[in-house]
Amino acid sequence: MSQLPPSPRKHLDSPRTRAVLRIQQQIVSAARDHLRALGFVELLPPVIGPATDPGGRGAKQVDVDYYGHRYKLMTSAIMYKQAALLSFDKIFCVAPNVRLEPPETCSTQRHLAEFHQFDVEIAGAGAQDAMGVAEDLVRAAVRSVTEQLPADLDVLGRDPDAFADLLAQPFDRLTHATAVAELAVLGHEQNPDAEIDWEGEAMLSRKATRPFFVTSYPKGSRGFYDREDPEVPGTLRNFDLLAAEGFGELISGAEREFDHARIVTRMRETGENPGKYQHFLEVAREGIPGSAGFGIGIERLTRYVCGLDAVWEATAFPKIPGVVSL
């Protein structure tokens, strides 16, 4: 499989692409049905705003002129999800995101500059609650695909038995510190103060037969919105979900900082200027619920379910970092 997509005509006219997009439609439909059955309300997410997730790992934001003001294309709906809990206790959205990843990531087969997420947020919830919802959602989506679209999986050469453990067994959970120790045994030097790097993710993922959570990342490795554990200072109440078979990260989530003073403190600790976030901070000053939530990369989940070589295969109009395309 080429590292870069073929022409739009060849890509869109491929039987493989049609099978992938039918499976993606089933994933999205099943996830929506699952969340609605649990009482979640779907909201339409913003595309631009005065501020967005500060991001990480070298990704850049895109500025747009909004009536003479500098606004951002959304890289994450995180702050809007927290504010939306003023209307409903459980919300979700299918959110488009634009992150200008470093051009060198075009060869990783796991990065897109434009992608979509299932964004979920739950008032009054903790990280453990959010992980439970995420696990059940992934299981519901995969079960729906294996039951409804076996012919499309066959077109892709994807054996439904690859999901036997996923459908039958709870997802394992290990702390970031444990993951670092496991990688050391495997000969990989993972920075204990940083997110698990891409090579480390792949190494842990290849050992697994079903997705698993990595929890409790060190403070400083994530954004200001991930809540510091008051019982374990220096540790965040957050998590990633990594797929099996080397596919790596599918989900990131956390409990949220919700106290105005704590949010400002965490912004400063992470090197962010609170002045950039004045609109969000005004809402937080008046009070927002404590919550937990997560985002699922829809294209990454599709890649895993379909067993694809590259994430660009999981979208009709792929935007590869550094590559100008339709």
Coordinates of C-alpha atoms in Angstrom, one line a residue:
M1 CA 0.0 0.0 0.0
S2 CA 1.3 3.4 -1.0
Q3 CA 2.0 6.0 1.7
L4 CA -0.1 8.5 -0.3
P5 CA -3.6 8.3 -1.7
P6 CA -4.2 7.7 -5.4
S7 CA -6.1 10.2 -7.5
P8 CA -9.6 11.2 -6.1
R9 CA -11.3 9.3 -8.9
K10 CA -9.4 6.1 -8.4
H11 CA -9.8 6.3 -4.6
L12 CA -13.6 7.0 -4.7
D13 CA -14.3 4.4 -7.4
S14 CA -12.5 1.6 -5.5
P15 CA -14.6 -1.3 -4.2
R16 CA -12.3 -1.2 -1.1
T17 CA -13.2 2.4 -0.5
R18 CA -16.9 1.7 -0.8
A19 CA -16.6 -1.2 1.7
V20 CA -14.6 1.0 4.1
L21 CA -17.1 3.9 3.9
R22 CA -20.1 1.6 4.4
I23 CA -18.4 0.2 7.5
Q24 CA -17.7 3.7 8.7
Q25 CA -21.3 4.6 8.3
Q26 CA -22.3 1.6 10.4
I27 CA -19.8 2.6 13.1
V28 CA -21.2 6.1 13.3
S29 CA -24.8 4.9 13.2
A30 CA -24.3 2.2 15.9
A31 CA -22.4 4.7 18.1
R32 CA -25.2 7.3 17.8
D33 CA -27.9 4.7 18.6
H34 CA -25.9 3.4 21.6
L35 CA -25.4 6.9 23.1
R36 CA -29.0 8.0 22.5
A37 CA -30.2 4.8 24.2
L38 CA -28.2 6.0 27.2
G39 CA -29.9 9.4 27.3
F40 CA -27.2 11.4 25.5
V41 CA -28.2 14.4 23.4
E42 CA -26.4 15.1 20.1
L43 CA -25.3 18.7 19.5
L44 CA -24.0 20.3 16.4
P45 CA -20.4 21.3 17.1
P46 CA -18.8 24.6 16.2
V47 CA -16.3 24.8 13.4
I48 CA -14.6 28.0 14.4
G49 CA -14.1 29.8 17.7
P50 CA -12.0 32.4 19.5
A51 CA -9.8 29.6 21.0
T52 CA -9.4 25.9 20.7
D53 CA -7.5 23.0 22.2
P54 CA -3.8 24.1 22.3
G55 CA -2.8 20.7 20.9
G56 CA 0.6 19.1 21.1
R57 CA 3.2 17.0 19.3
G58 CA 3.9 19.8 16.9
A59 CA 0.4 20.3 15.4
K60 CA -0.5 23.8 14.4
Q61 CA -3.8 25.7 14.4
V62 CA -5.4 27.5 11.5
D63 CA -6.4 31.1 11.9
V64 CA -9.4 32.6 10.1
D65 CA -10.6 36.2 9.9
Y66 CA -14.0 36.5 11.7
Y67 CA -15.2 40.0 11.2
G68 CA -11.8 41.5 12.0
H69 CA -11.1 39.1 14.9
R70 CA -8.7 36.2 14.8
Y71 CA -10.6 32.9 15.3
K72 CA -9.4 29.3 15.1
L73 CA -10.6 26.3 13.2
M74 CA -11.4 23.7 15.8
T75 CA -8.8 21.2 16.7
S76 CA -11.0 19.8 19.5
A77 CA -14.5 20.7 20.9
I78 CA -13.3 20.2 24.4
M79 CA -14.2 23.6 25.9
Y80 CA -17.5 23.7 24.0
K81 CA -18.4 20.3 25.4
Q82 CA -17.8 21.5 29.0
A83 CA -20.0 24.6 28.4
A84 CA -22.7 22.5 26.7
L85 CA -23.3 20.7 30.0
L86 CA -25.1 23.8 31.2
S87 CA -27.9 22.6 28.9
F88 CA -27.8 18.8 29.1
D89 CA -26.0 16.4 31.5
K90 CA -24.9 14.0 28.8
I91 CA -23.9 15.2 25.3
F92 CA -22.1 14.1 22.2
C93 CA -21.3 15.3 18.8
V94 CA -19.6 14.2 15.6
A95 CA -17.0 16.9 15.3
P96 CA -14.8 17.9 12.4
N97 CA -11.2 18.9 13.4
V98 CA -8.3 20.5 11.5
R99 CA -4.8 20.0 12.9
L100 CA -1.8 20.9 10.7
E101 CA 0.4 18.0 11.8
P102 CA 4.2 18.3 11.0
P103 CA 4.7 17.3 7.3
E104 CA 7.0 14.4 8.4
T105 CA 3.9 12.7 9.8
C106 CA 2.6 12.0 6.3
S107 CA 4.6 8.7 6.4
T108 CA 3.2 7.5 9.7
Q109 CA 0.0 6.1 8.1
R110 CA -1.9 7.2 11.2
H111 CA -2.2 11.0 10.8
L112 CA -4.6 13.2 8.9
A113 CA -4.7 17.0 8.9
E114 CA -8.5 16.9 8.7
F115 CA -10.4 14.3 10.7
H116 CA -13.6 13.7 12.7
Q117 CA -14.2 12.6 16.3
F118 CA -17.1 11.3 18.4
D119 CA -16.9 13.8 21.2
V120 CA -18.6 12.8 24.5
E121 CA -19.0 14.6 27.8
I122 CA -20.8 13.5 31.0
A123 CA -21.7 15.9 33.9
G124 CA -20.8 14.6 37.3
A125 CA -18.8 11.7 35.9
G126 CA -15.2 10.6 36.7
A127 CA -12.6 9.1 34.5
Q128 CA -13.7 5.5 35.4
D129 CA -17.3 6.3 34.3
A130 CA -16.0 7.8 31.0
M131 CA -13.9 4.7 30.3
G132 CA -16.9 2.5 30.9
V133 CA -19.0 4.5 28.3
A134 CA -16.1 4.5 25.8
E135 CA -15.6 0.7 26.2
D136 CA -19.2 -0.1 25.7
L137 CA -19.5 2.3 22.7
V138 CA -16.5 0.7 20.9
R139 CA -17.9 -2.8 21.6
A140 CA -21.4 -1.8 20.3
A141 CA -19.9 -0.3 17.1
V142 CA -17.7 -3.3 16.4
R143 CA -20.5 -5.8 17.1
S144 CA -22.8 -3.9 14.7
V145 CA -20.3 -4.1 11.9
T146 CA -19.5 -7.8 12.4
E147 CA -23.2 -8.7 12.5
Q148 CA -24.5 -6.4 9.7
L149 CA -21.6 -6.1 7.2
P150 CA -19.7 -9.4 7.0
A151 CA -19.5 -9.1 3.2
D152 CA -17.7 -5.7 3.4
L153 CA -15.2 -7.1 5.9
D154 CA -14.6 -9.9 3.5
V155 CA -13.9 -7.5 0.6
L156 CA -11.2 -6.0 2.9
G157 CA -9.8 -9.4 3.9
R158 CA -10.7 -8.6 7.6
D159 CA -11.5 -11.7 9.7
P160 CA -14.3 -11.0 12.2
D161 CA -12.6 -13.4 14.6
A162 CA -10.0 -10.6 15.1
F163 CA -12.6 -9.1 17.4
A164 CA -13.5 -12.2 19.5
D165 CA -11.6 -11.0 22.6
L166 CA -12.9 -7.4 22.1
L167 CA -16.5 -8.6 22.1
A168 CA -16.1 -11.2 24.9
Q169 CA -13.6 -9.7 27.5
P170 CA -13.3 -6.5 29.4
F171 CA -10.7 -4.1 28.2
D172 CA -7.5 -4.1 30.3
R173 CA -6.3 -1.0 32.2
L174 CA -2.7 -0.2 33.0
T175 CA -1.2 3.0 34.4
H176 CA 1.2 5.2 32.4
A177 CA 3.9 4.2 34.8
T178 CA 3.2 0.5 34.2
A179 CA 3.3 1.1 30.4
V180 CA 6.6 2.9 30.7
A181 CA 8.0 -0.1 32.7
E182 CA 6.7 -2.6 30.1
L183 CA 8.3 -0.6 27.3
A184 CA 11.6 -0.6 29.1
V185 CA 11.5 -4.4 29.2
L186 CA 10.8 -4.4 25.5
G187 CA 13.9 -2.2 25.0
H188 CA 12.1 1.0 24.3
E189 CA 13.2 4.1 26.2
Q190 CA 9.9 6.0 26.9
N191 CA 10.1 9.4 28.6
P192 CA 8.3 8.8 32.0
D193 CA 7.1 12.4 32.0
A194 CA 5.6 12.5 28.5
E195 CA 2.8 10.9 26.6
I196 CA 3.5 7.4 25.2
D197 CA 5.3 8.1 21.9
W198 CA 4.0 6.6 18.6
E199 CA 6.6 3.8 18.6
G200 CA 5.8 2.9 22.1
E201 CA 2.1 2.8 21.4
A202 CA 2.6 0.5 18.5
M203 CA 4.8 -1.9 20.6
L204 CA 2.2 -2.1 23.4
S205 CA -0.6 -2.4 20.8
R206 CA 1.0 -5.3 18.9
K207 CA 1.1 -7.4 22.1
A208 CA -2.7 -7.0 22.7
T209 CA -5.6 -9.0 21.4
R210 CA -8.2 -6.4 22.3
P211 CA -8.1 -2.6 23.0
F212 CA -6.8 -1.5 26.4
F213 CA -6.6 1.7 28.5
V214 CA -3.5 3.5 29.6
T215 CA -4.4 5.8 32.5
S216 CA -3.0 8.3 34.9
Y217 CA -0.6 10.3 32.7
P218 CA 1.9 12.6 34.4
K219 CA 1.0 16.2 34.9
G220 CA 2.6 18.3 32.2
S221 CA 2.1 15.7 29.5
R222 CA -1.4 16.8 28.6
G223 CA -3.5 20.0 28.3
F224 CA -4.8 22.3 31.0
Y225 CA -8.3 20.7 30.9
D226 CA -7.2 17.3 32.2
R227 CA -7.9 17.3 35.9
E228 CA -5.0 16.7 38.3
D229 CA -5.7 13.9 40.8
P230 CA -6.2 15.6 44.2
E231 CA -5.3 12.3 45.9
V232 CA -2.1 11.8 43.8
P233 CA -0.6 15.2 43.0
G234 CA 1.4 15.3 39.8
T235 CA -0.8 12.7 38.2
L236 CA -3.8 13.4 35.9
R237 CA -7.1 11.6 35.9
N238 CA -7.1 10.8 32.3
F239 CA -6.7 7.9 29.8
D240 CA -6.1 6.7 26.3
L241 CA -7.6 3.7 24.6
L242 CA -5.2 1.8 22.4
A243 CA -6.3 -0.7 19.8
A244 CA -4.8 -4.1 19.4
E245 CA -2.7 -5.4 16.5
G246 CA -0.4 -2.3 16.4
F247 CA -3.1 0.2 15.4
G248 CA -2.4 2.4 18.5
E249 CA -4.5 5.2 20.0
L250 CA -8.2 5.4 19.3
I251 CA -9.5 7.5 22.2
S252 CA -8.2 10.2 24.6
G253 CA -10.3 11.3 27.6
A254 CA -10.2 12.6 31.1
E255 CA -11.9 14.2 34.0
R256 CA -12.0 17.9 33.5
E257 CA -10.7 20.9 35.5
F258 CA -13.9 22.9 36.1
D259 CA -13.1 25.4 38.9
H260 CA -12.2 28.8 37.4
A261 CA -9.1 29.4 39.6
R262 CA -7.8 25.9 38.9
I263 CA -8.3 26.2 35.2
V264 CA -6.3 29.5 35.2
T265 CA -3.6 27.9 37.3
R266 CA -3.3 24.9 35.0
M267 CA -3.2 27.1 31.9
R268 CA -0.2 29.0 33.3
E269 CA 1.4 25.7 34.3
T270 CA 1.1 24.4 30.8
G271 CA 2.5 27.7 29.3
E272 CA -0.9 28.9 28.0
N273 CA -1.9 32.6 28.2
P274 CA -5.3 32.8 30.0
G275 CA -6.1 35.9 27.9
K276 CA -6.5 33.7 24.8
Y277 CA -9.4 31.9 26.5
Q278 CA -11.3 34.7 28.0
H279 CA -14.7 33.6 26.5
F280 CA -14.4 30.1 28.0
L281 CA -13.1 31.5 31.3
E282 CA -16.1 33.8 31.6
V283 CA -18.4 30.8 31.4
A284 CA -16.2 28.9 33.9
R285 CA -16.2 31.8 36.3
E286 CA -20.0 31.7 36.4
G287 CA -19.8 27.9 37.1
I288 CA -19.7 24.8 34.9
P289 CA -20.3 21.2 36.1
G290 CA -17.5 18.8 36.9
S291 CA -17.4 16.3 34.2
A292 CA -15.5 13.6 32.3
G293 CA -15.4 12.8 28.6
F294 CA -13.5 11.6 25.6
G295 CA -13.0 11.9 21.9
I296 CA -12.9 8.9 19.5
G297 CA -11.0 9.3 16.2
I298 CA -13.6 8.1 13.7
E299 CA -11.1 7.5 11.0
R300 CA -8.7 5.7 13.3
L301 CA -11.5 3.5 14.7
T302 CA -12.5 2.7 11.1
R303 CA -8.9 1.9 10.2
Y304 CA -8.8 -0.6 13.1
V305 CA -12.1 -2.3 12.4
C306 CA -11.3 -2.6 8.6
G307 CA -7.7 -3.6 9.2
L308 CA -6.3 -0.9 6.9
D309 CA -2.7 -0.1 6.3
A310 CA -3.2 3.7 6.5
V311 CA -5.7 6.0 8.1
W312 CA -6.2 7.9 4.8
E313 CA -8.1 4.9 3.5
A314 CA -10.8 5.6 6.1
T315 CA -12.0 8.9 4.5
A316 CA -13.5 9.8 1.2
F317 CA -11.4 12.9 0.8
P318 CA -8.1 12.4 2.7
K319 CA -6.0 15.3 3.8
I320 CA -2.4 14.0 4.4
P321 CA -0.1 16.3 6.4
G322 CA 2.0 18.4 4.1
V323 CA 0.3 17.1 0.9
V324 CA -2.0 19.5 -1.1
S325 CA -5.1 17.6 -2.2
L326 CA -8.8 17.9 -3.1

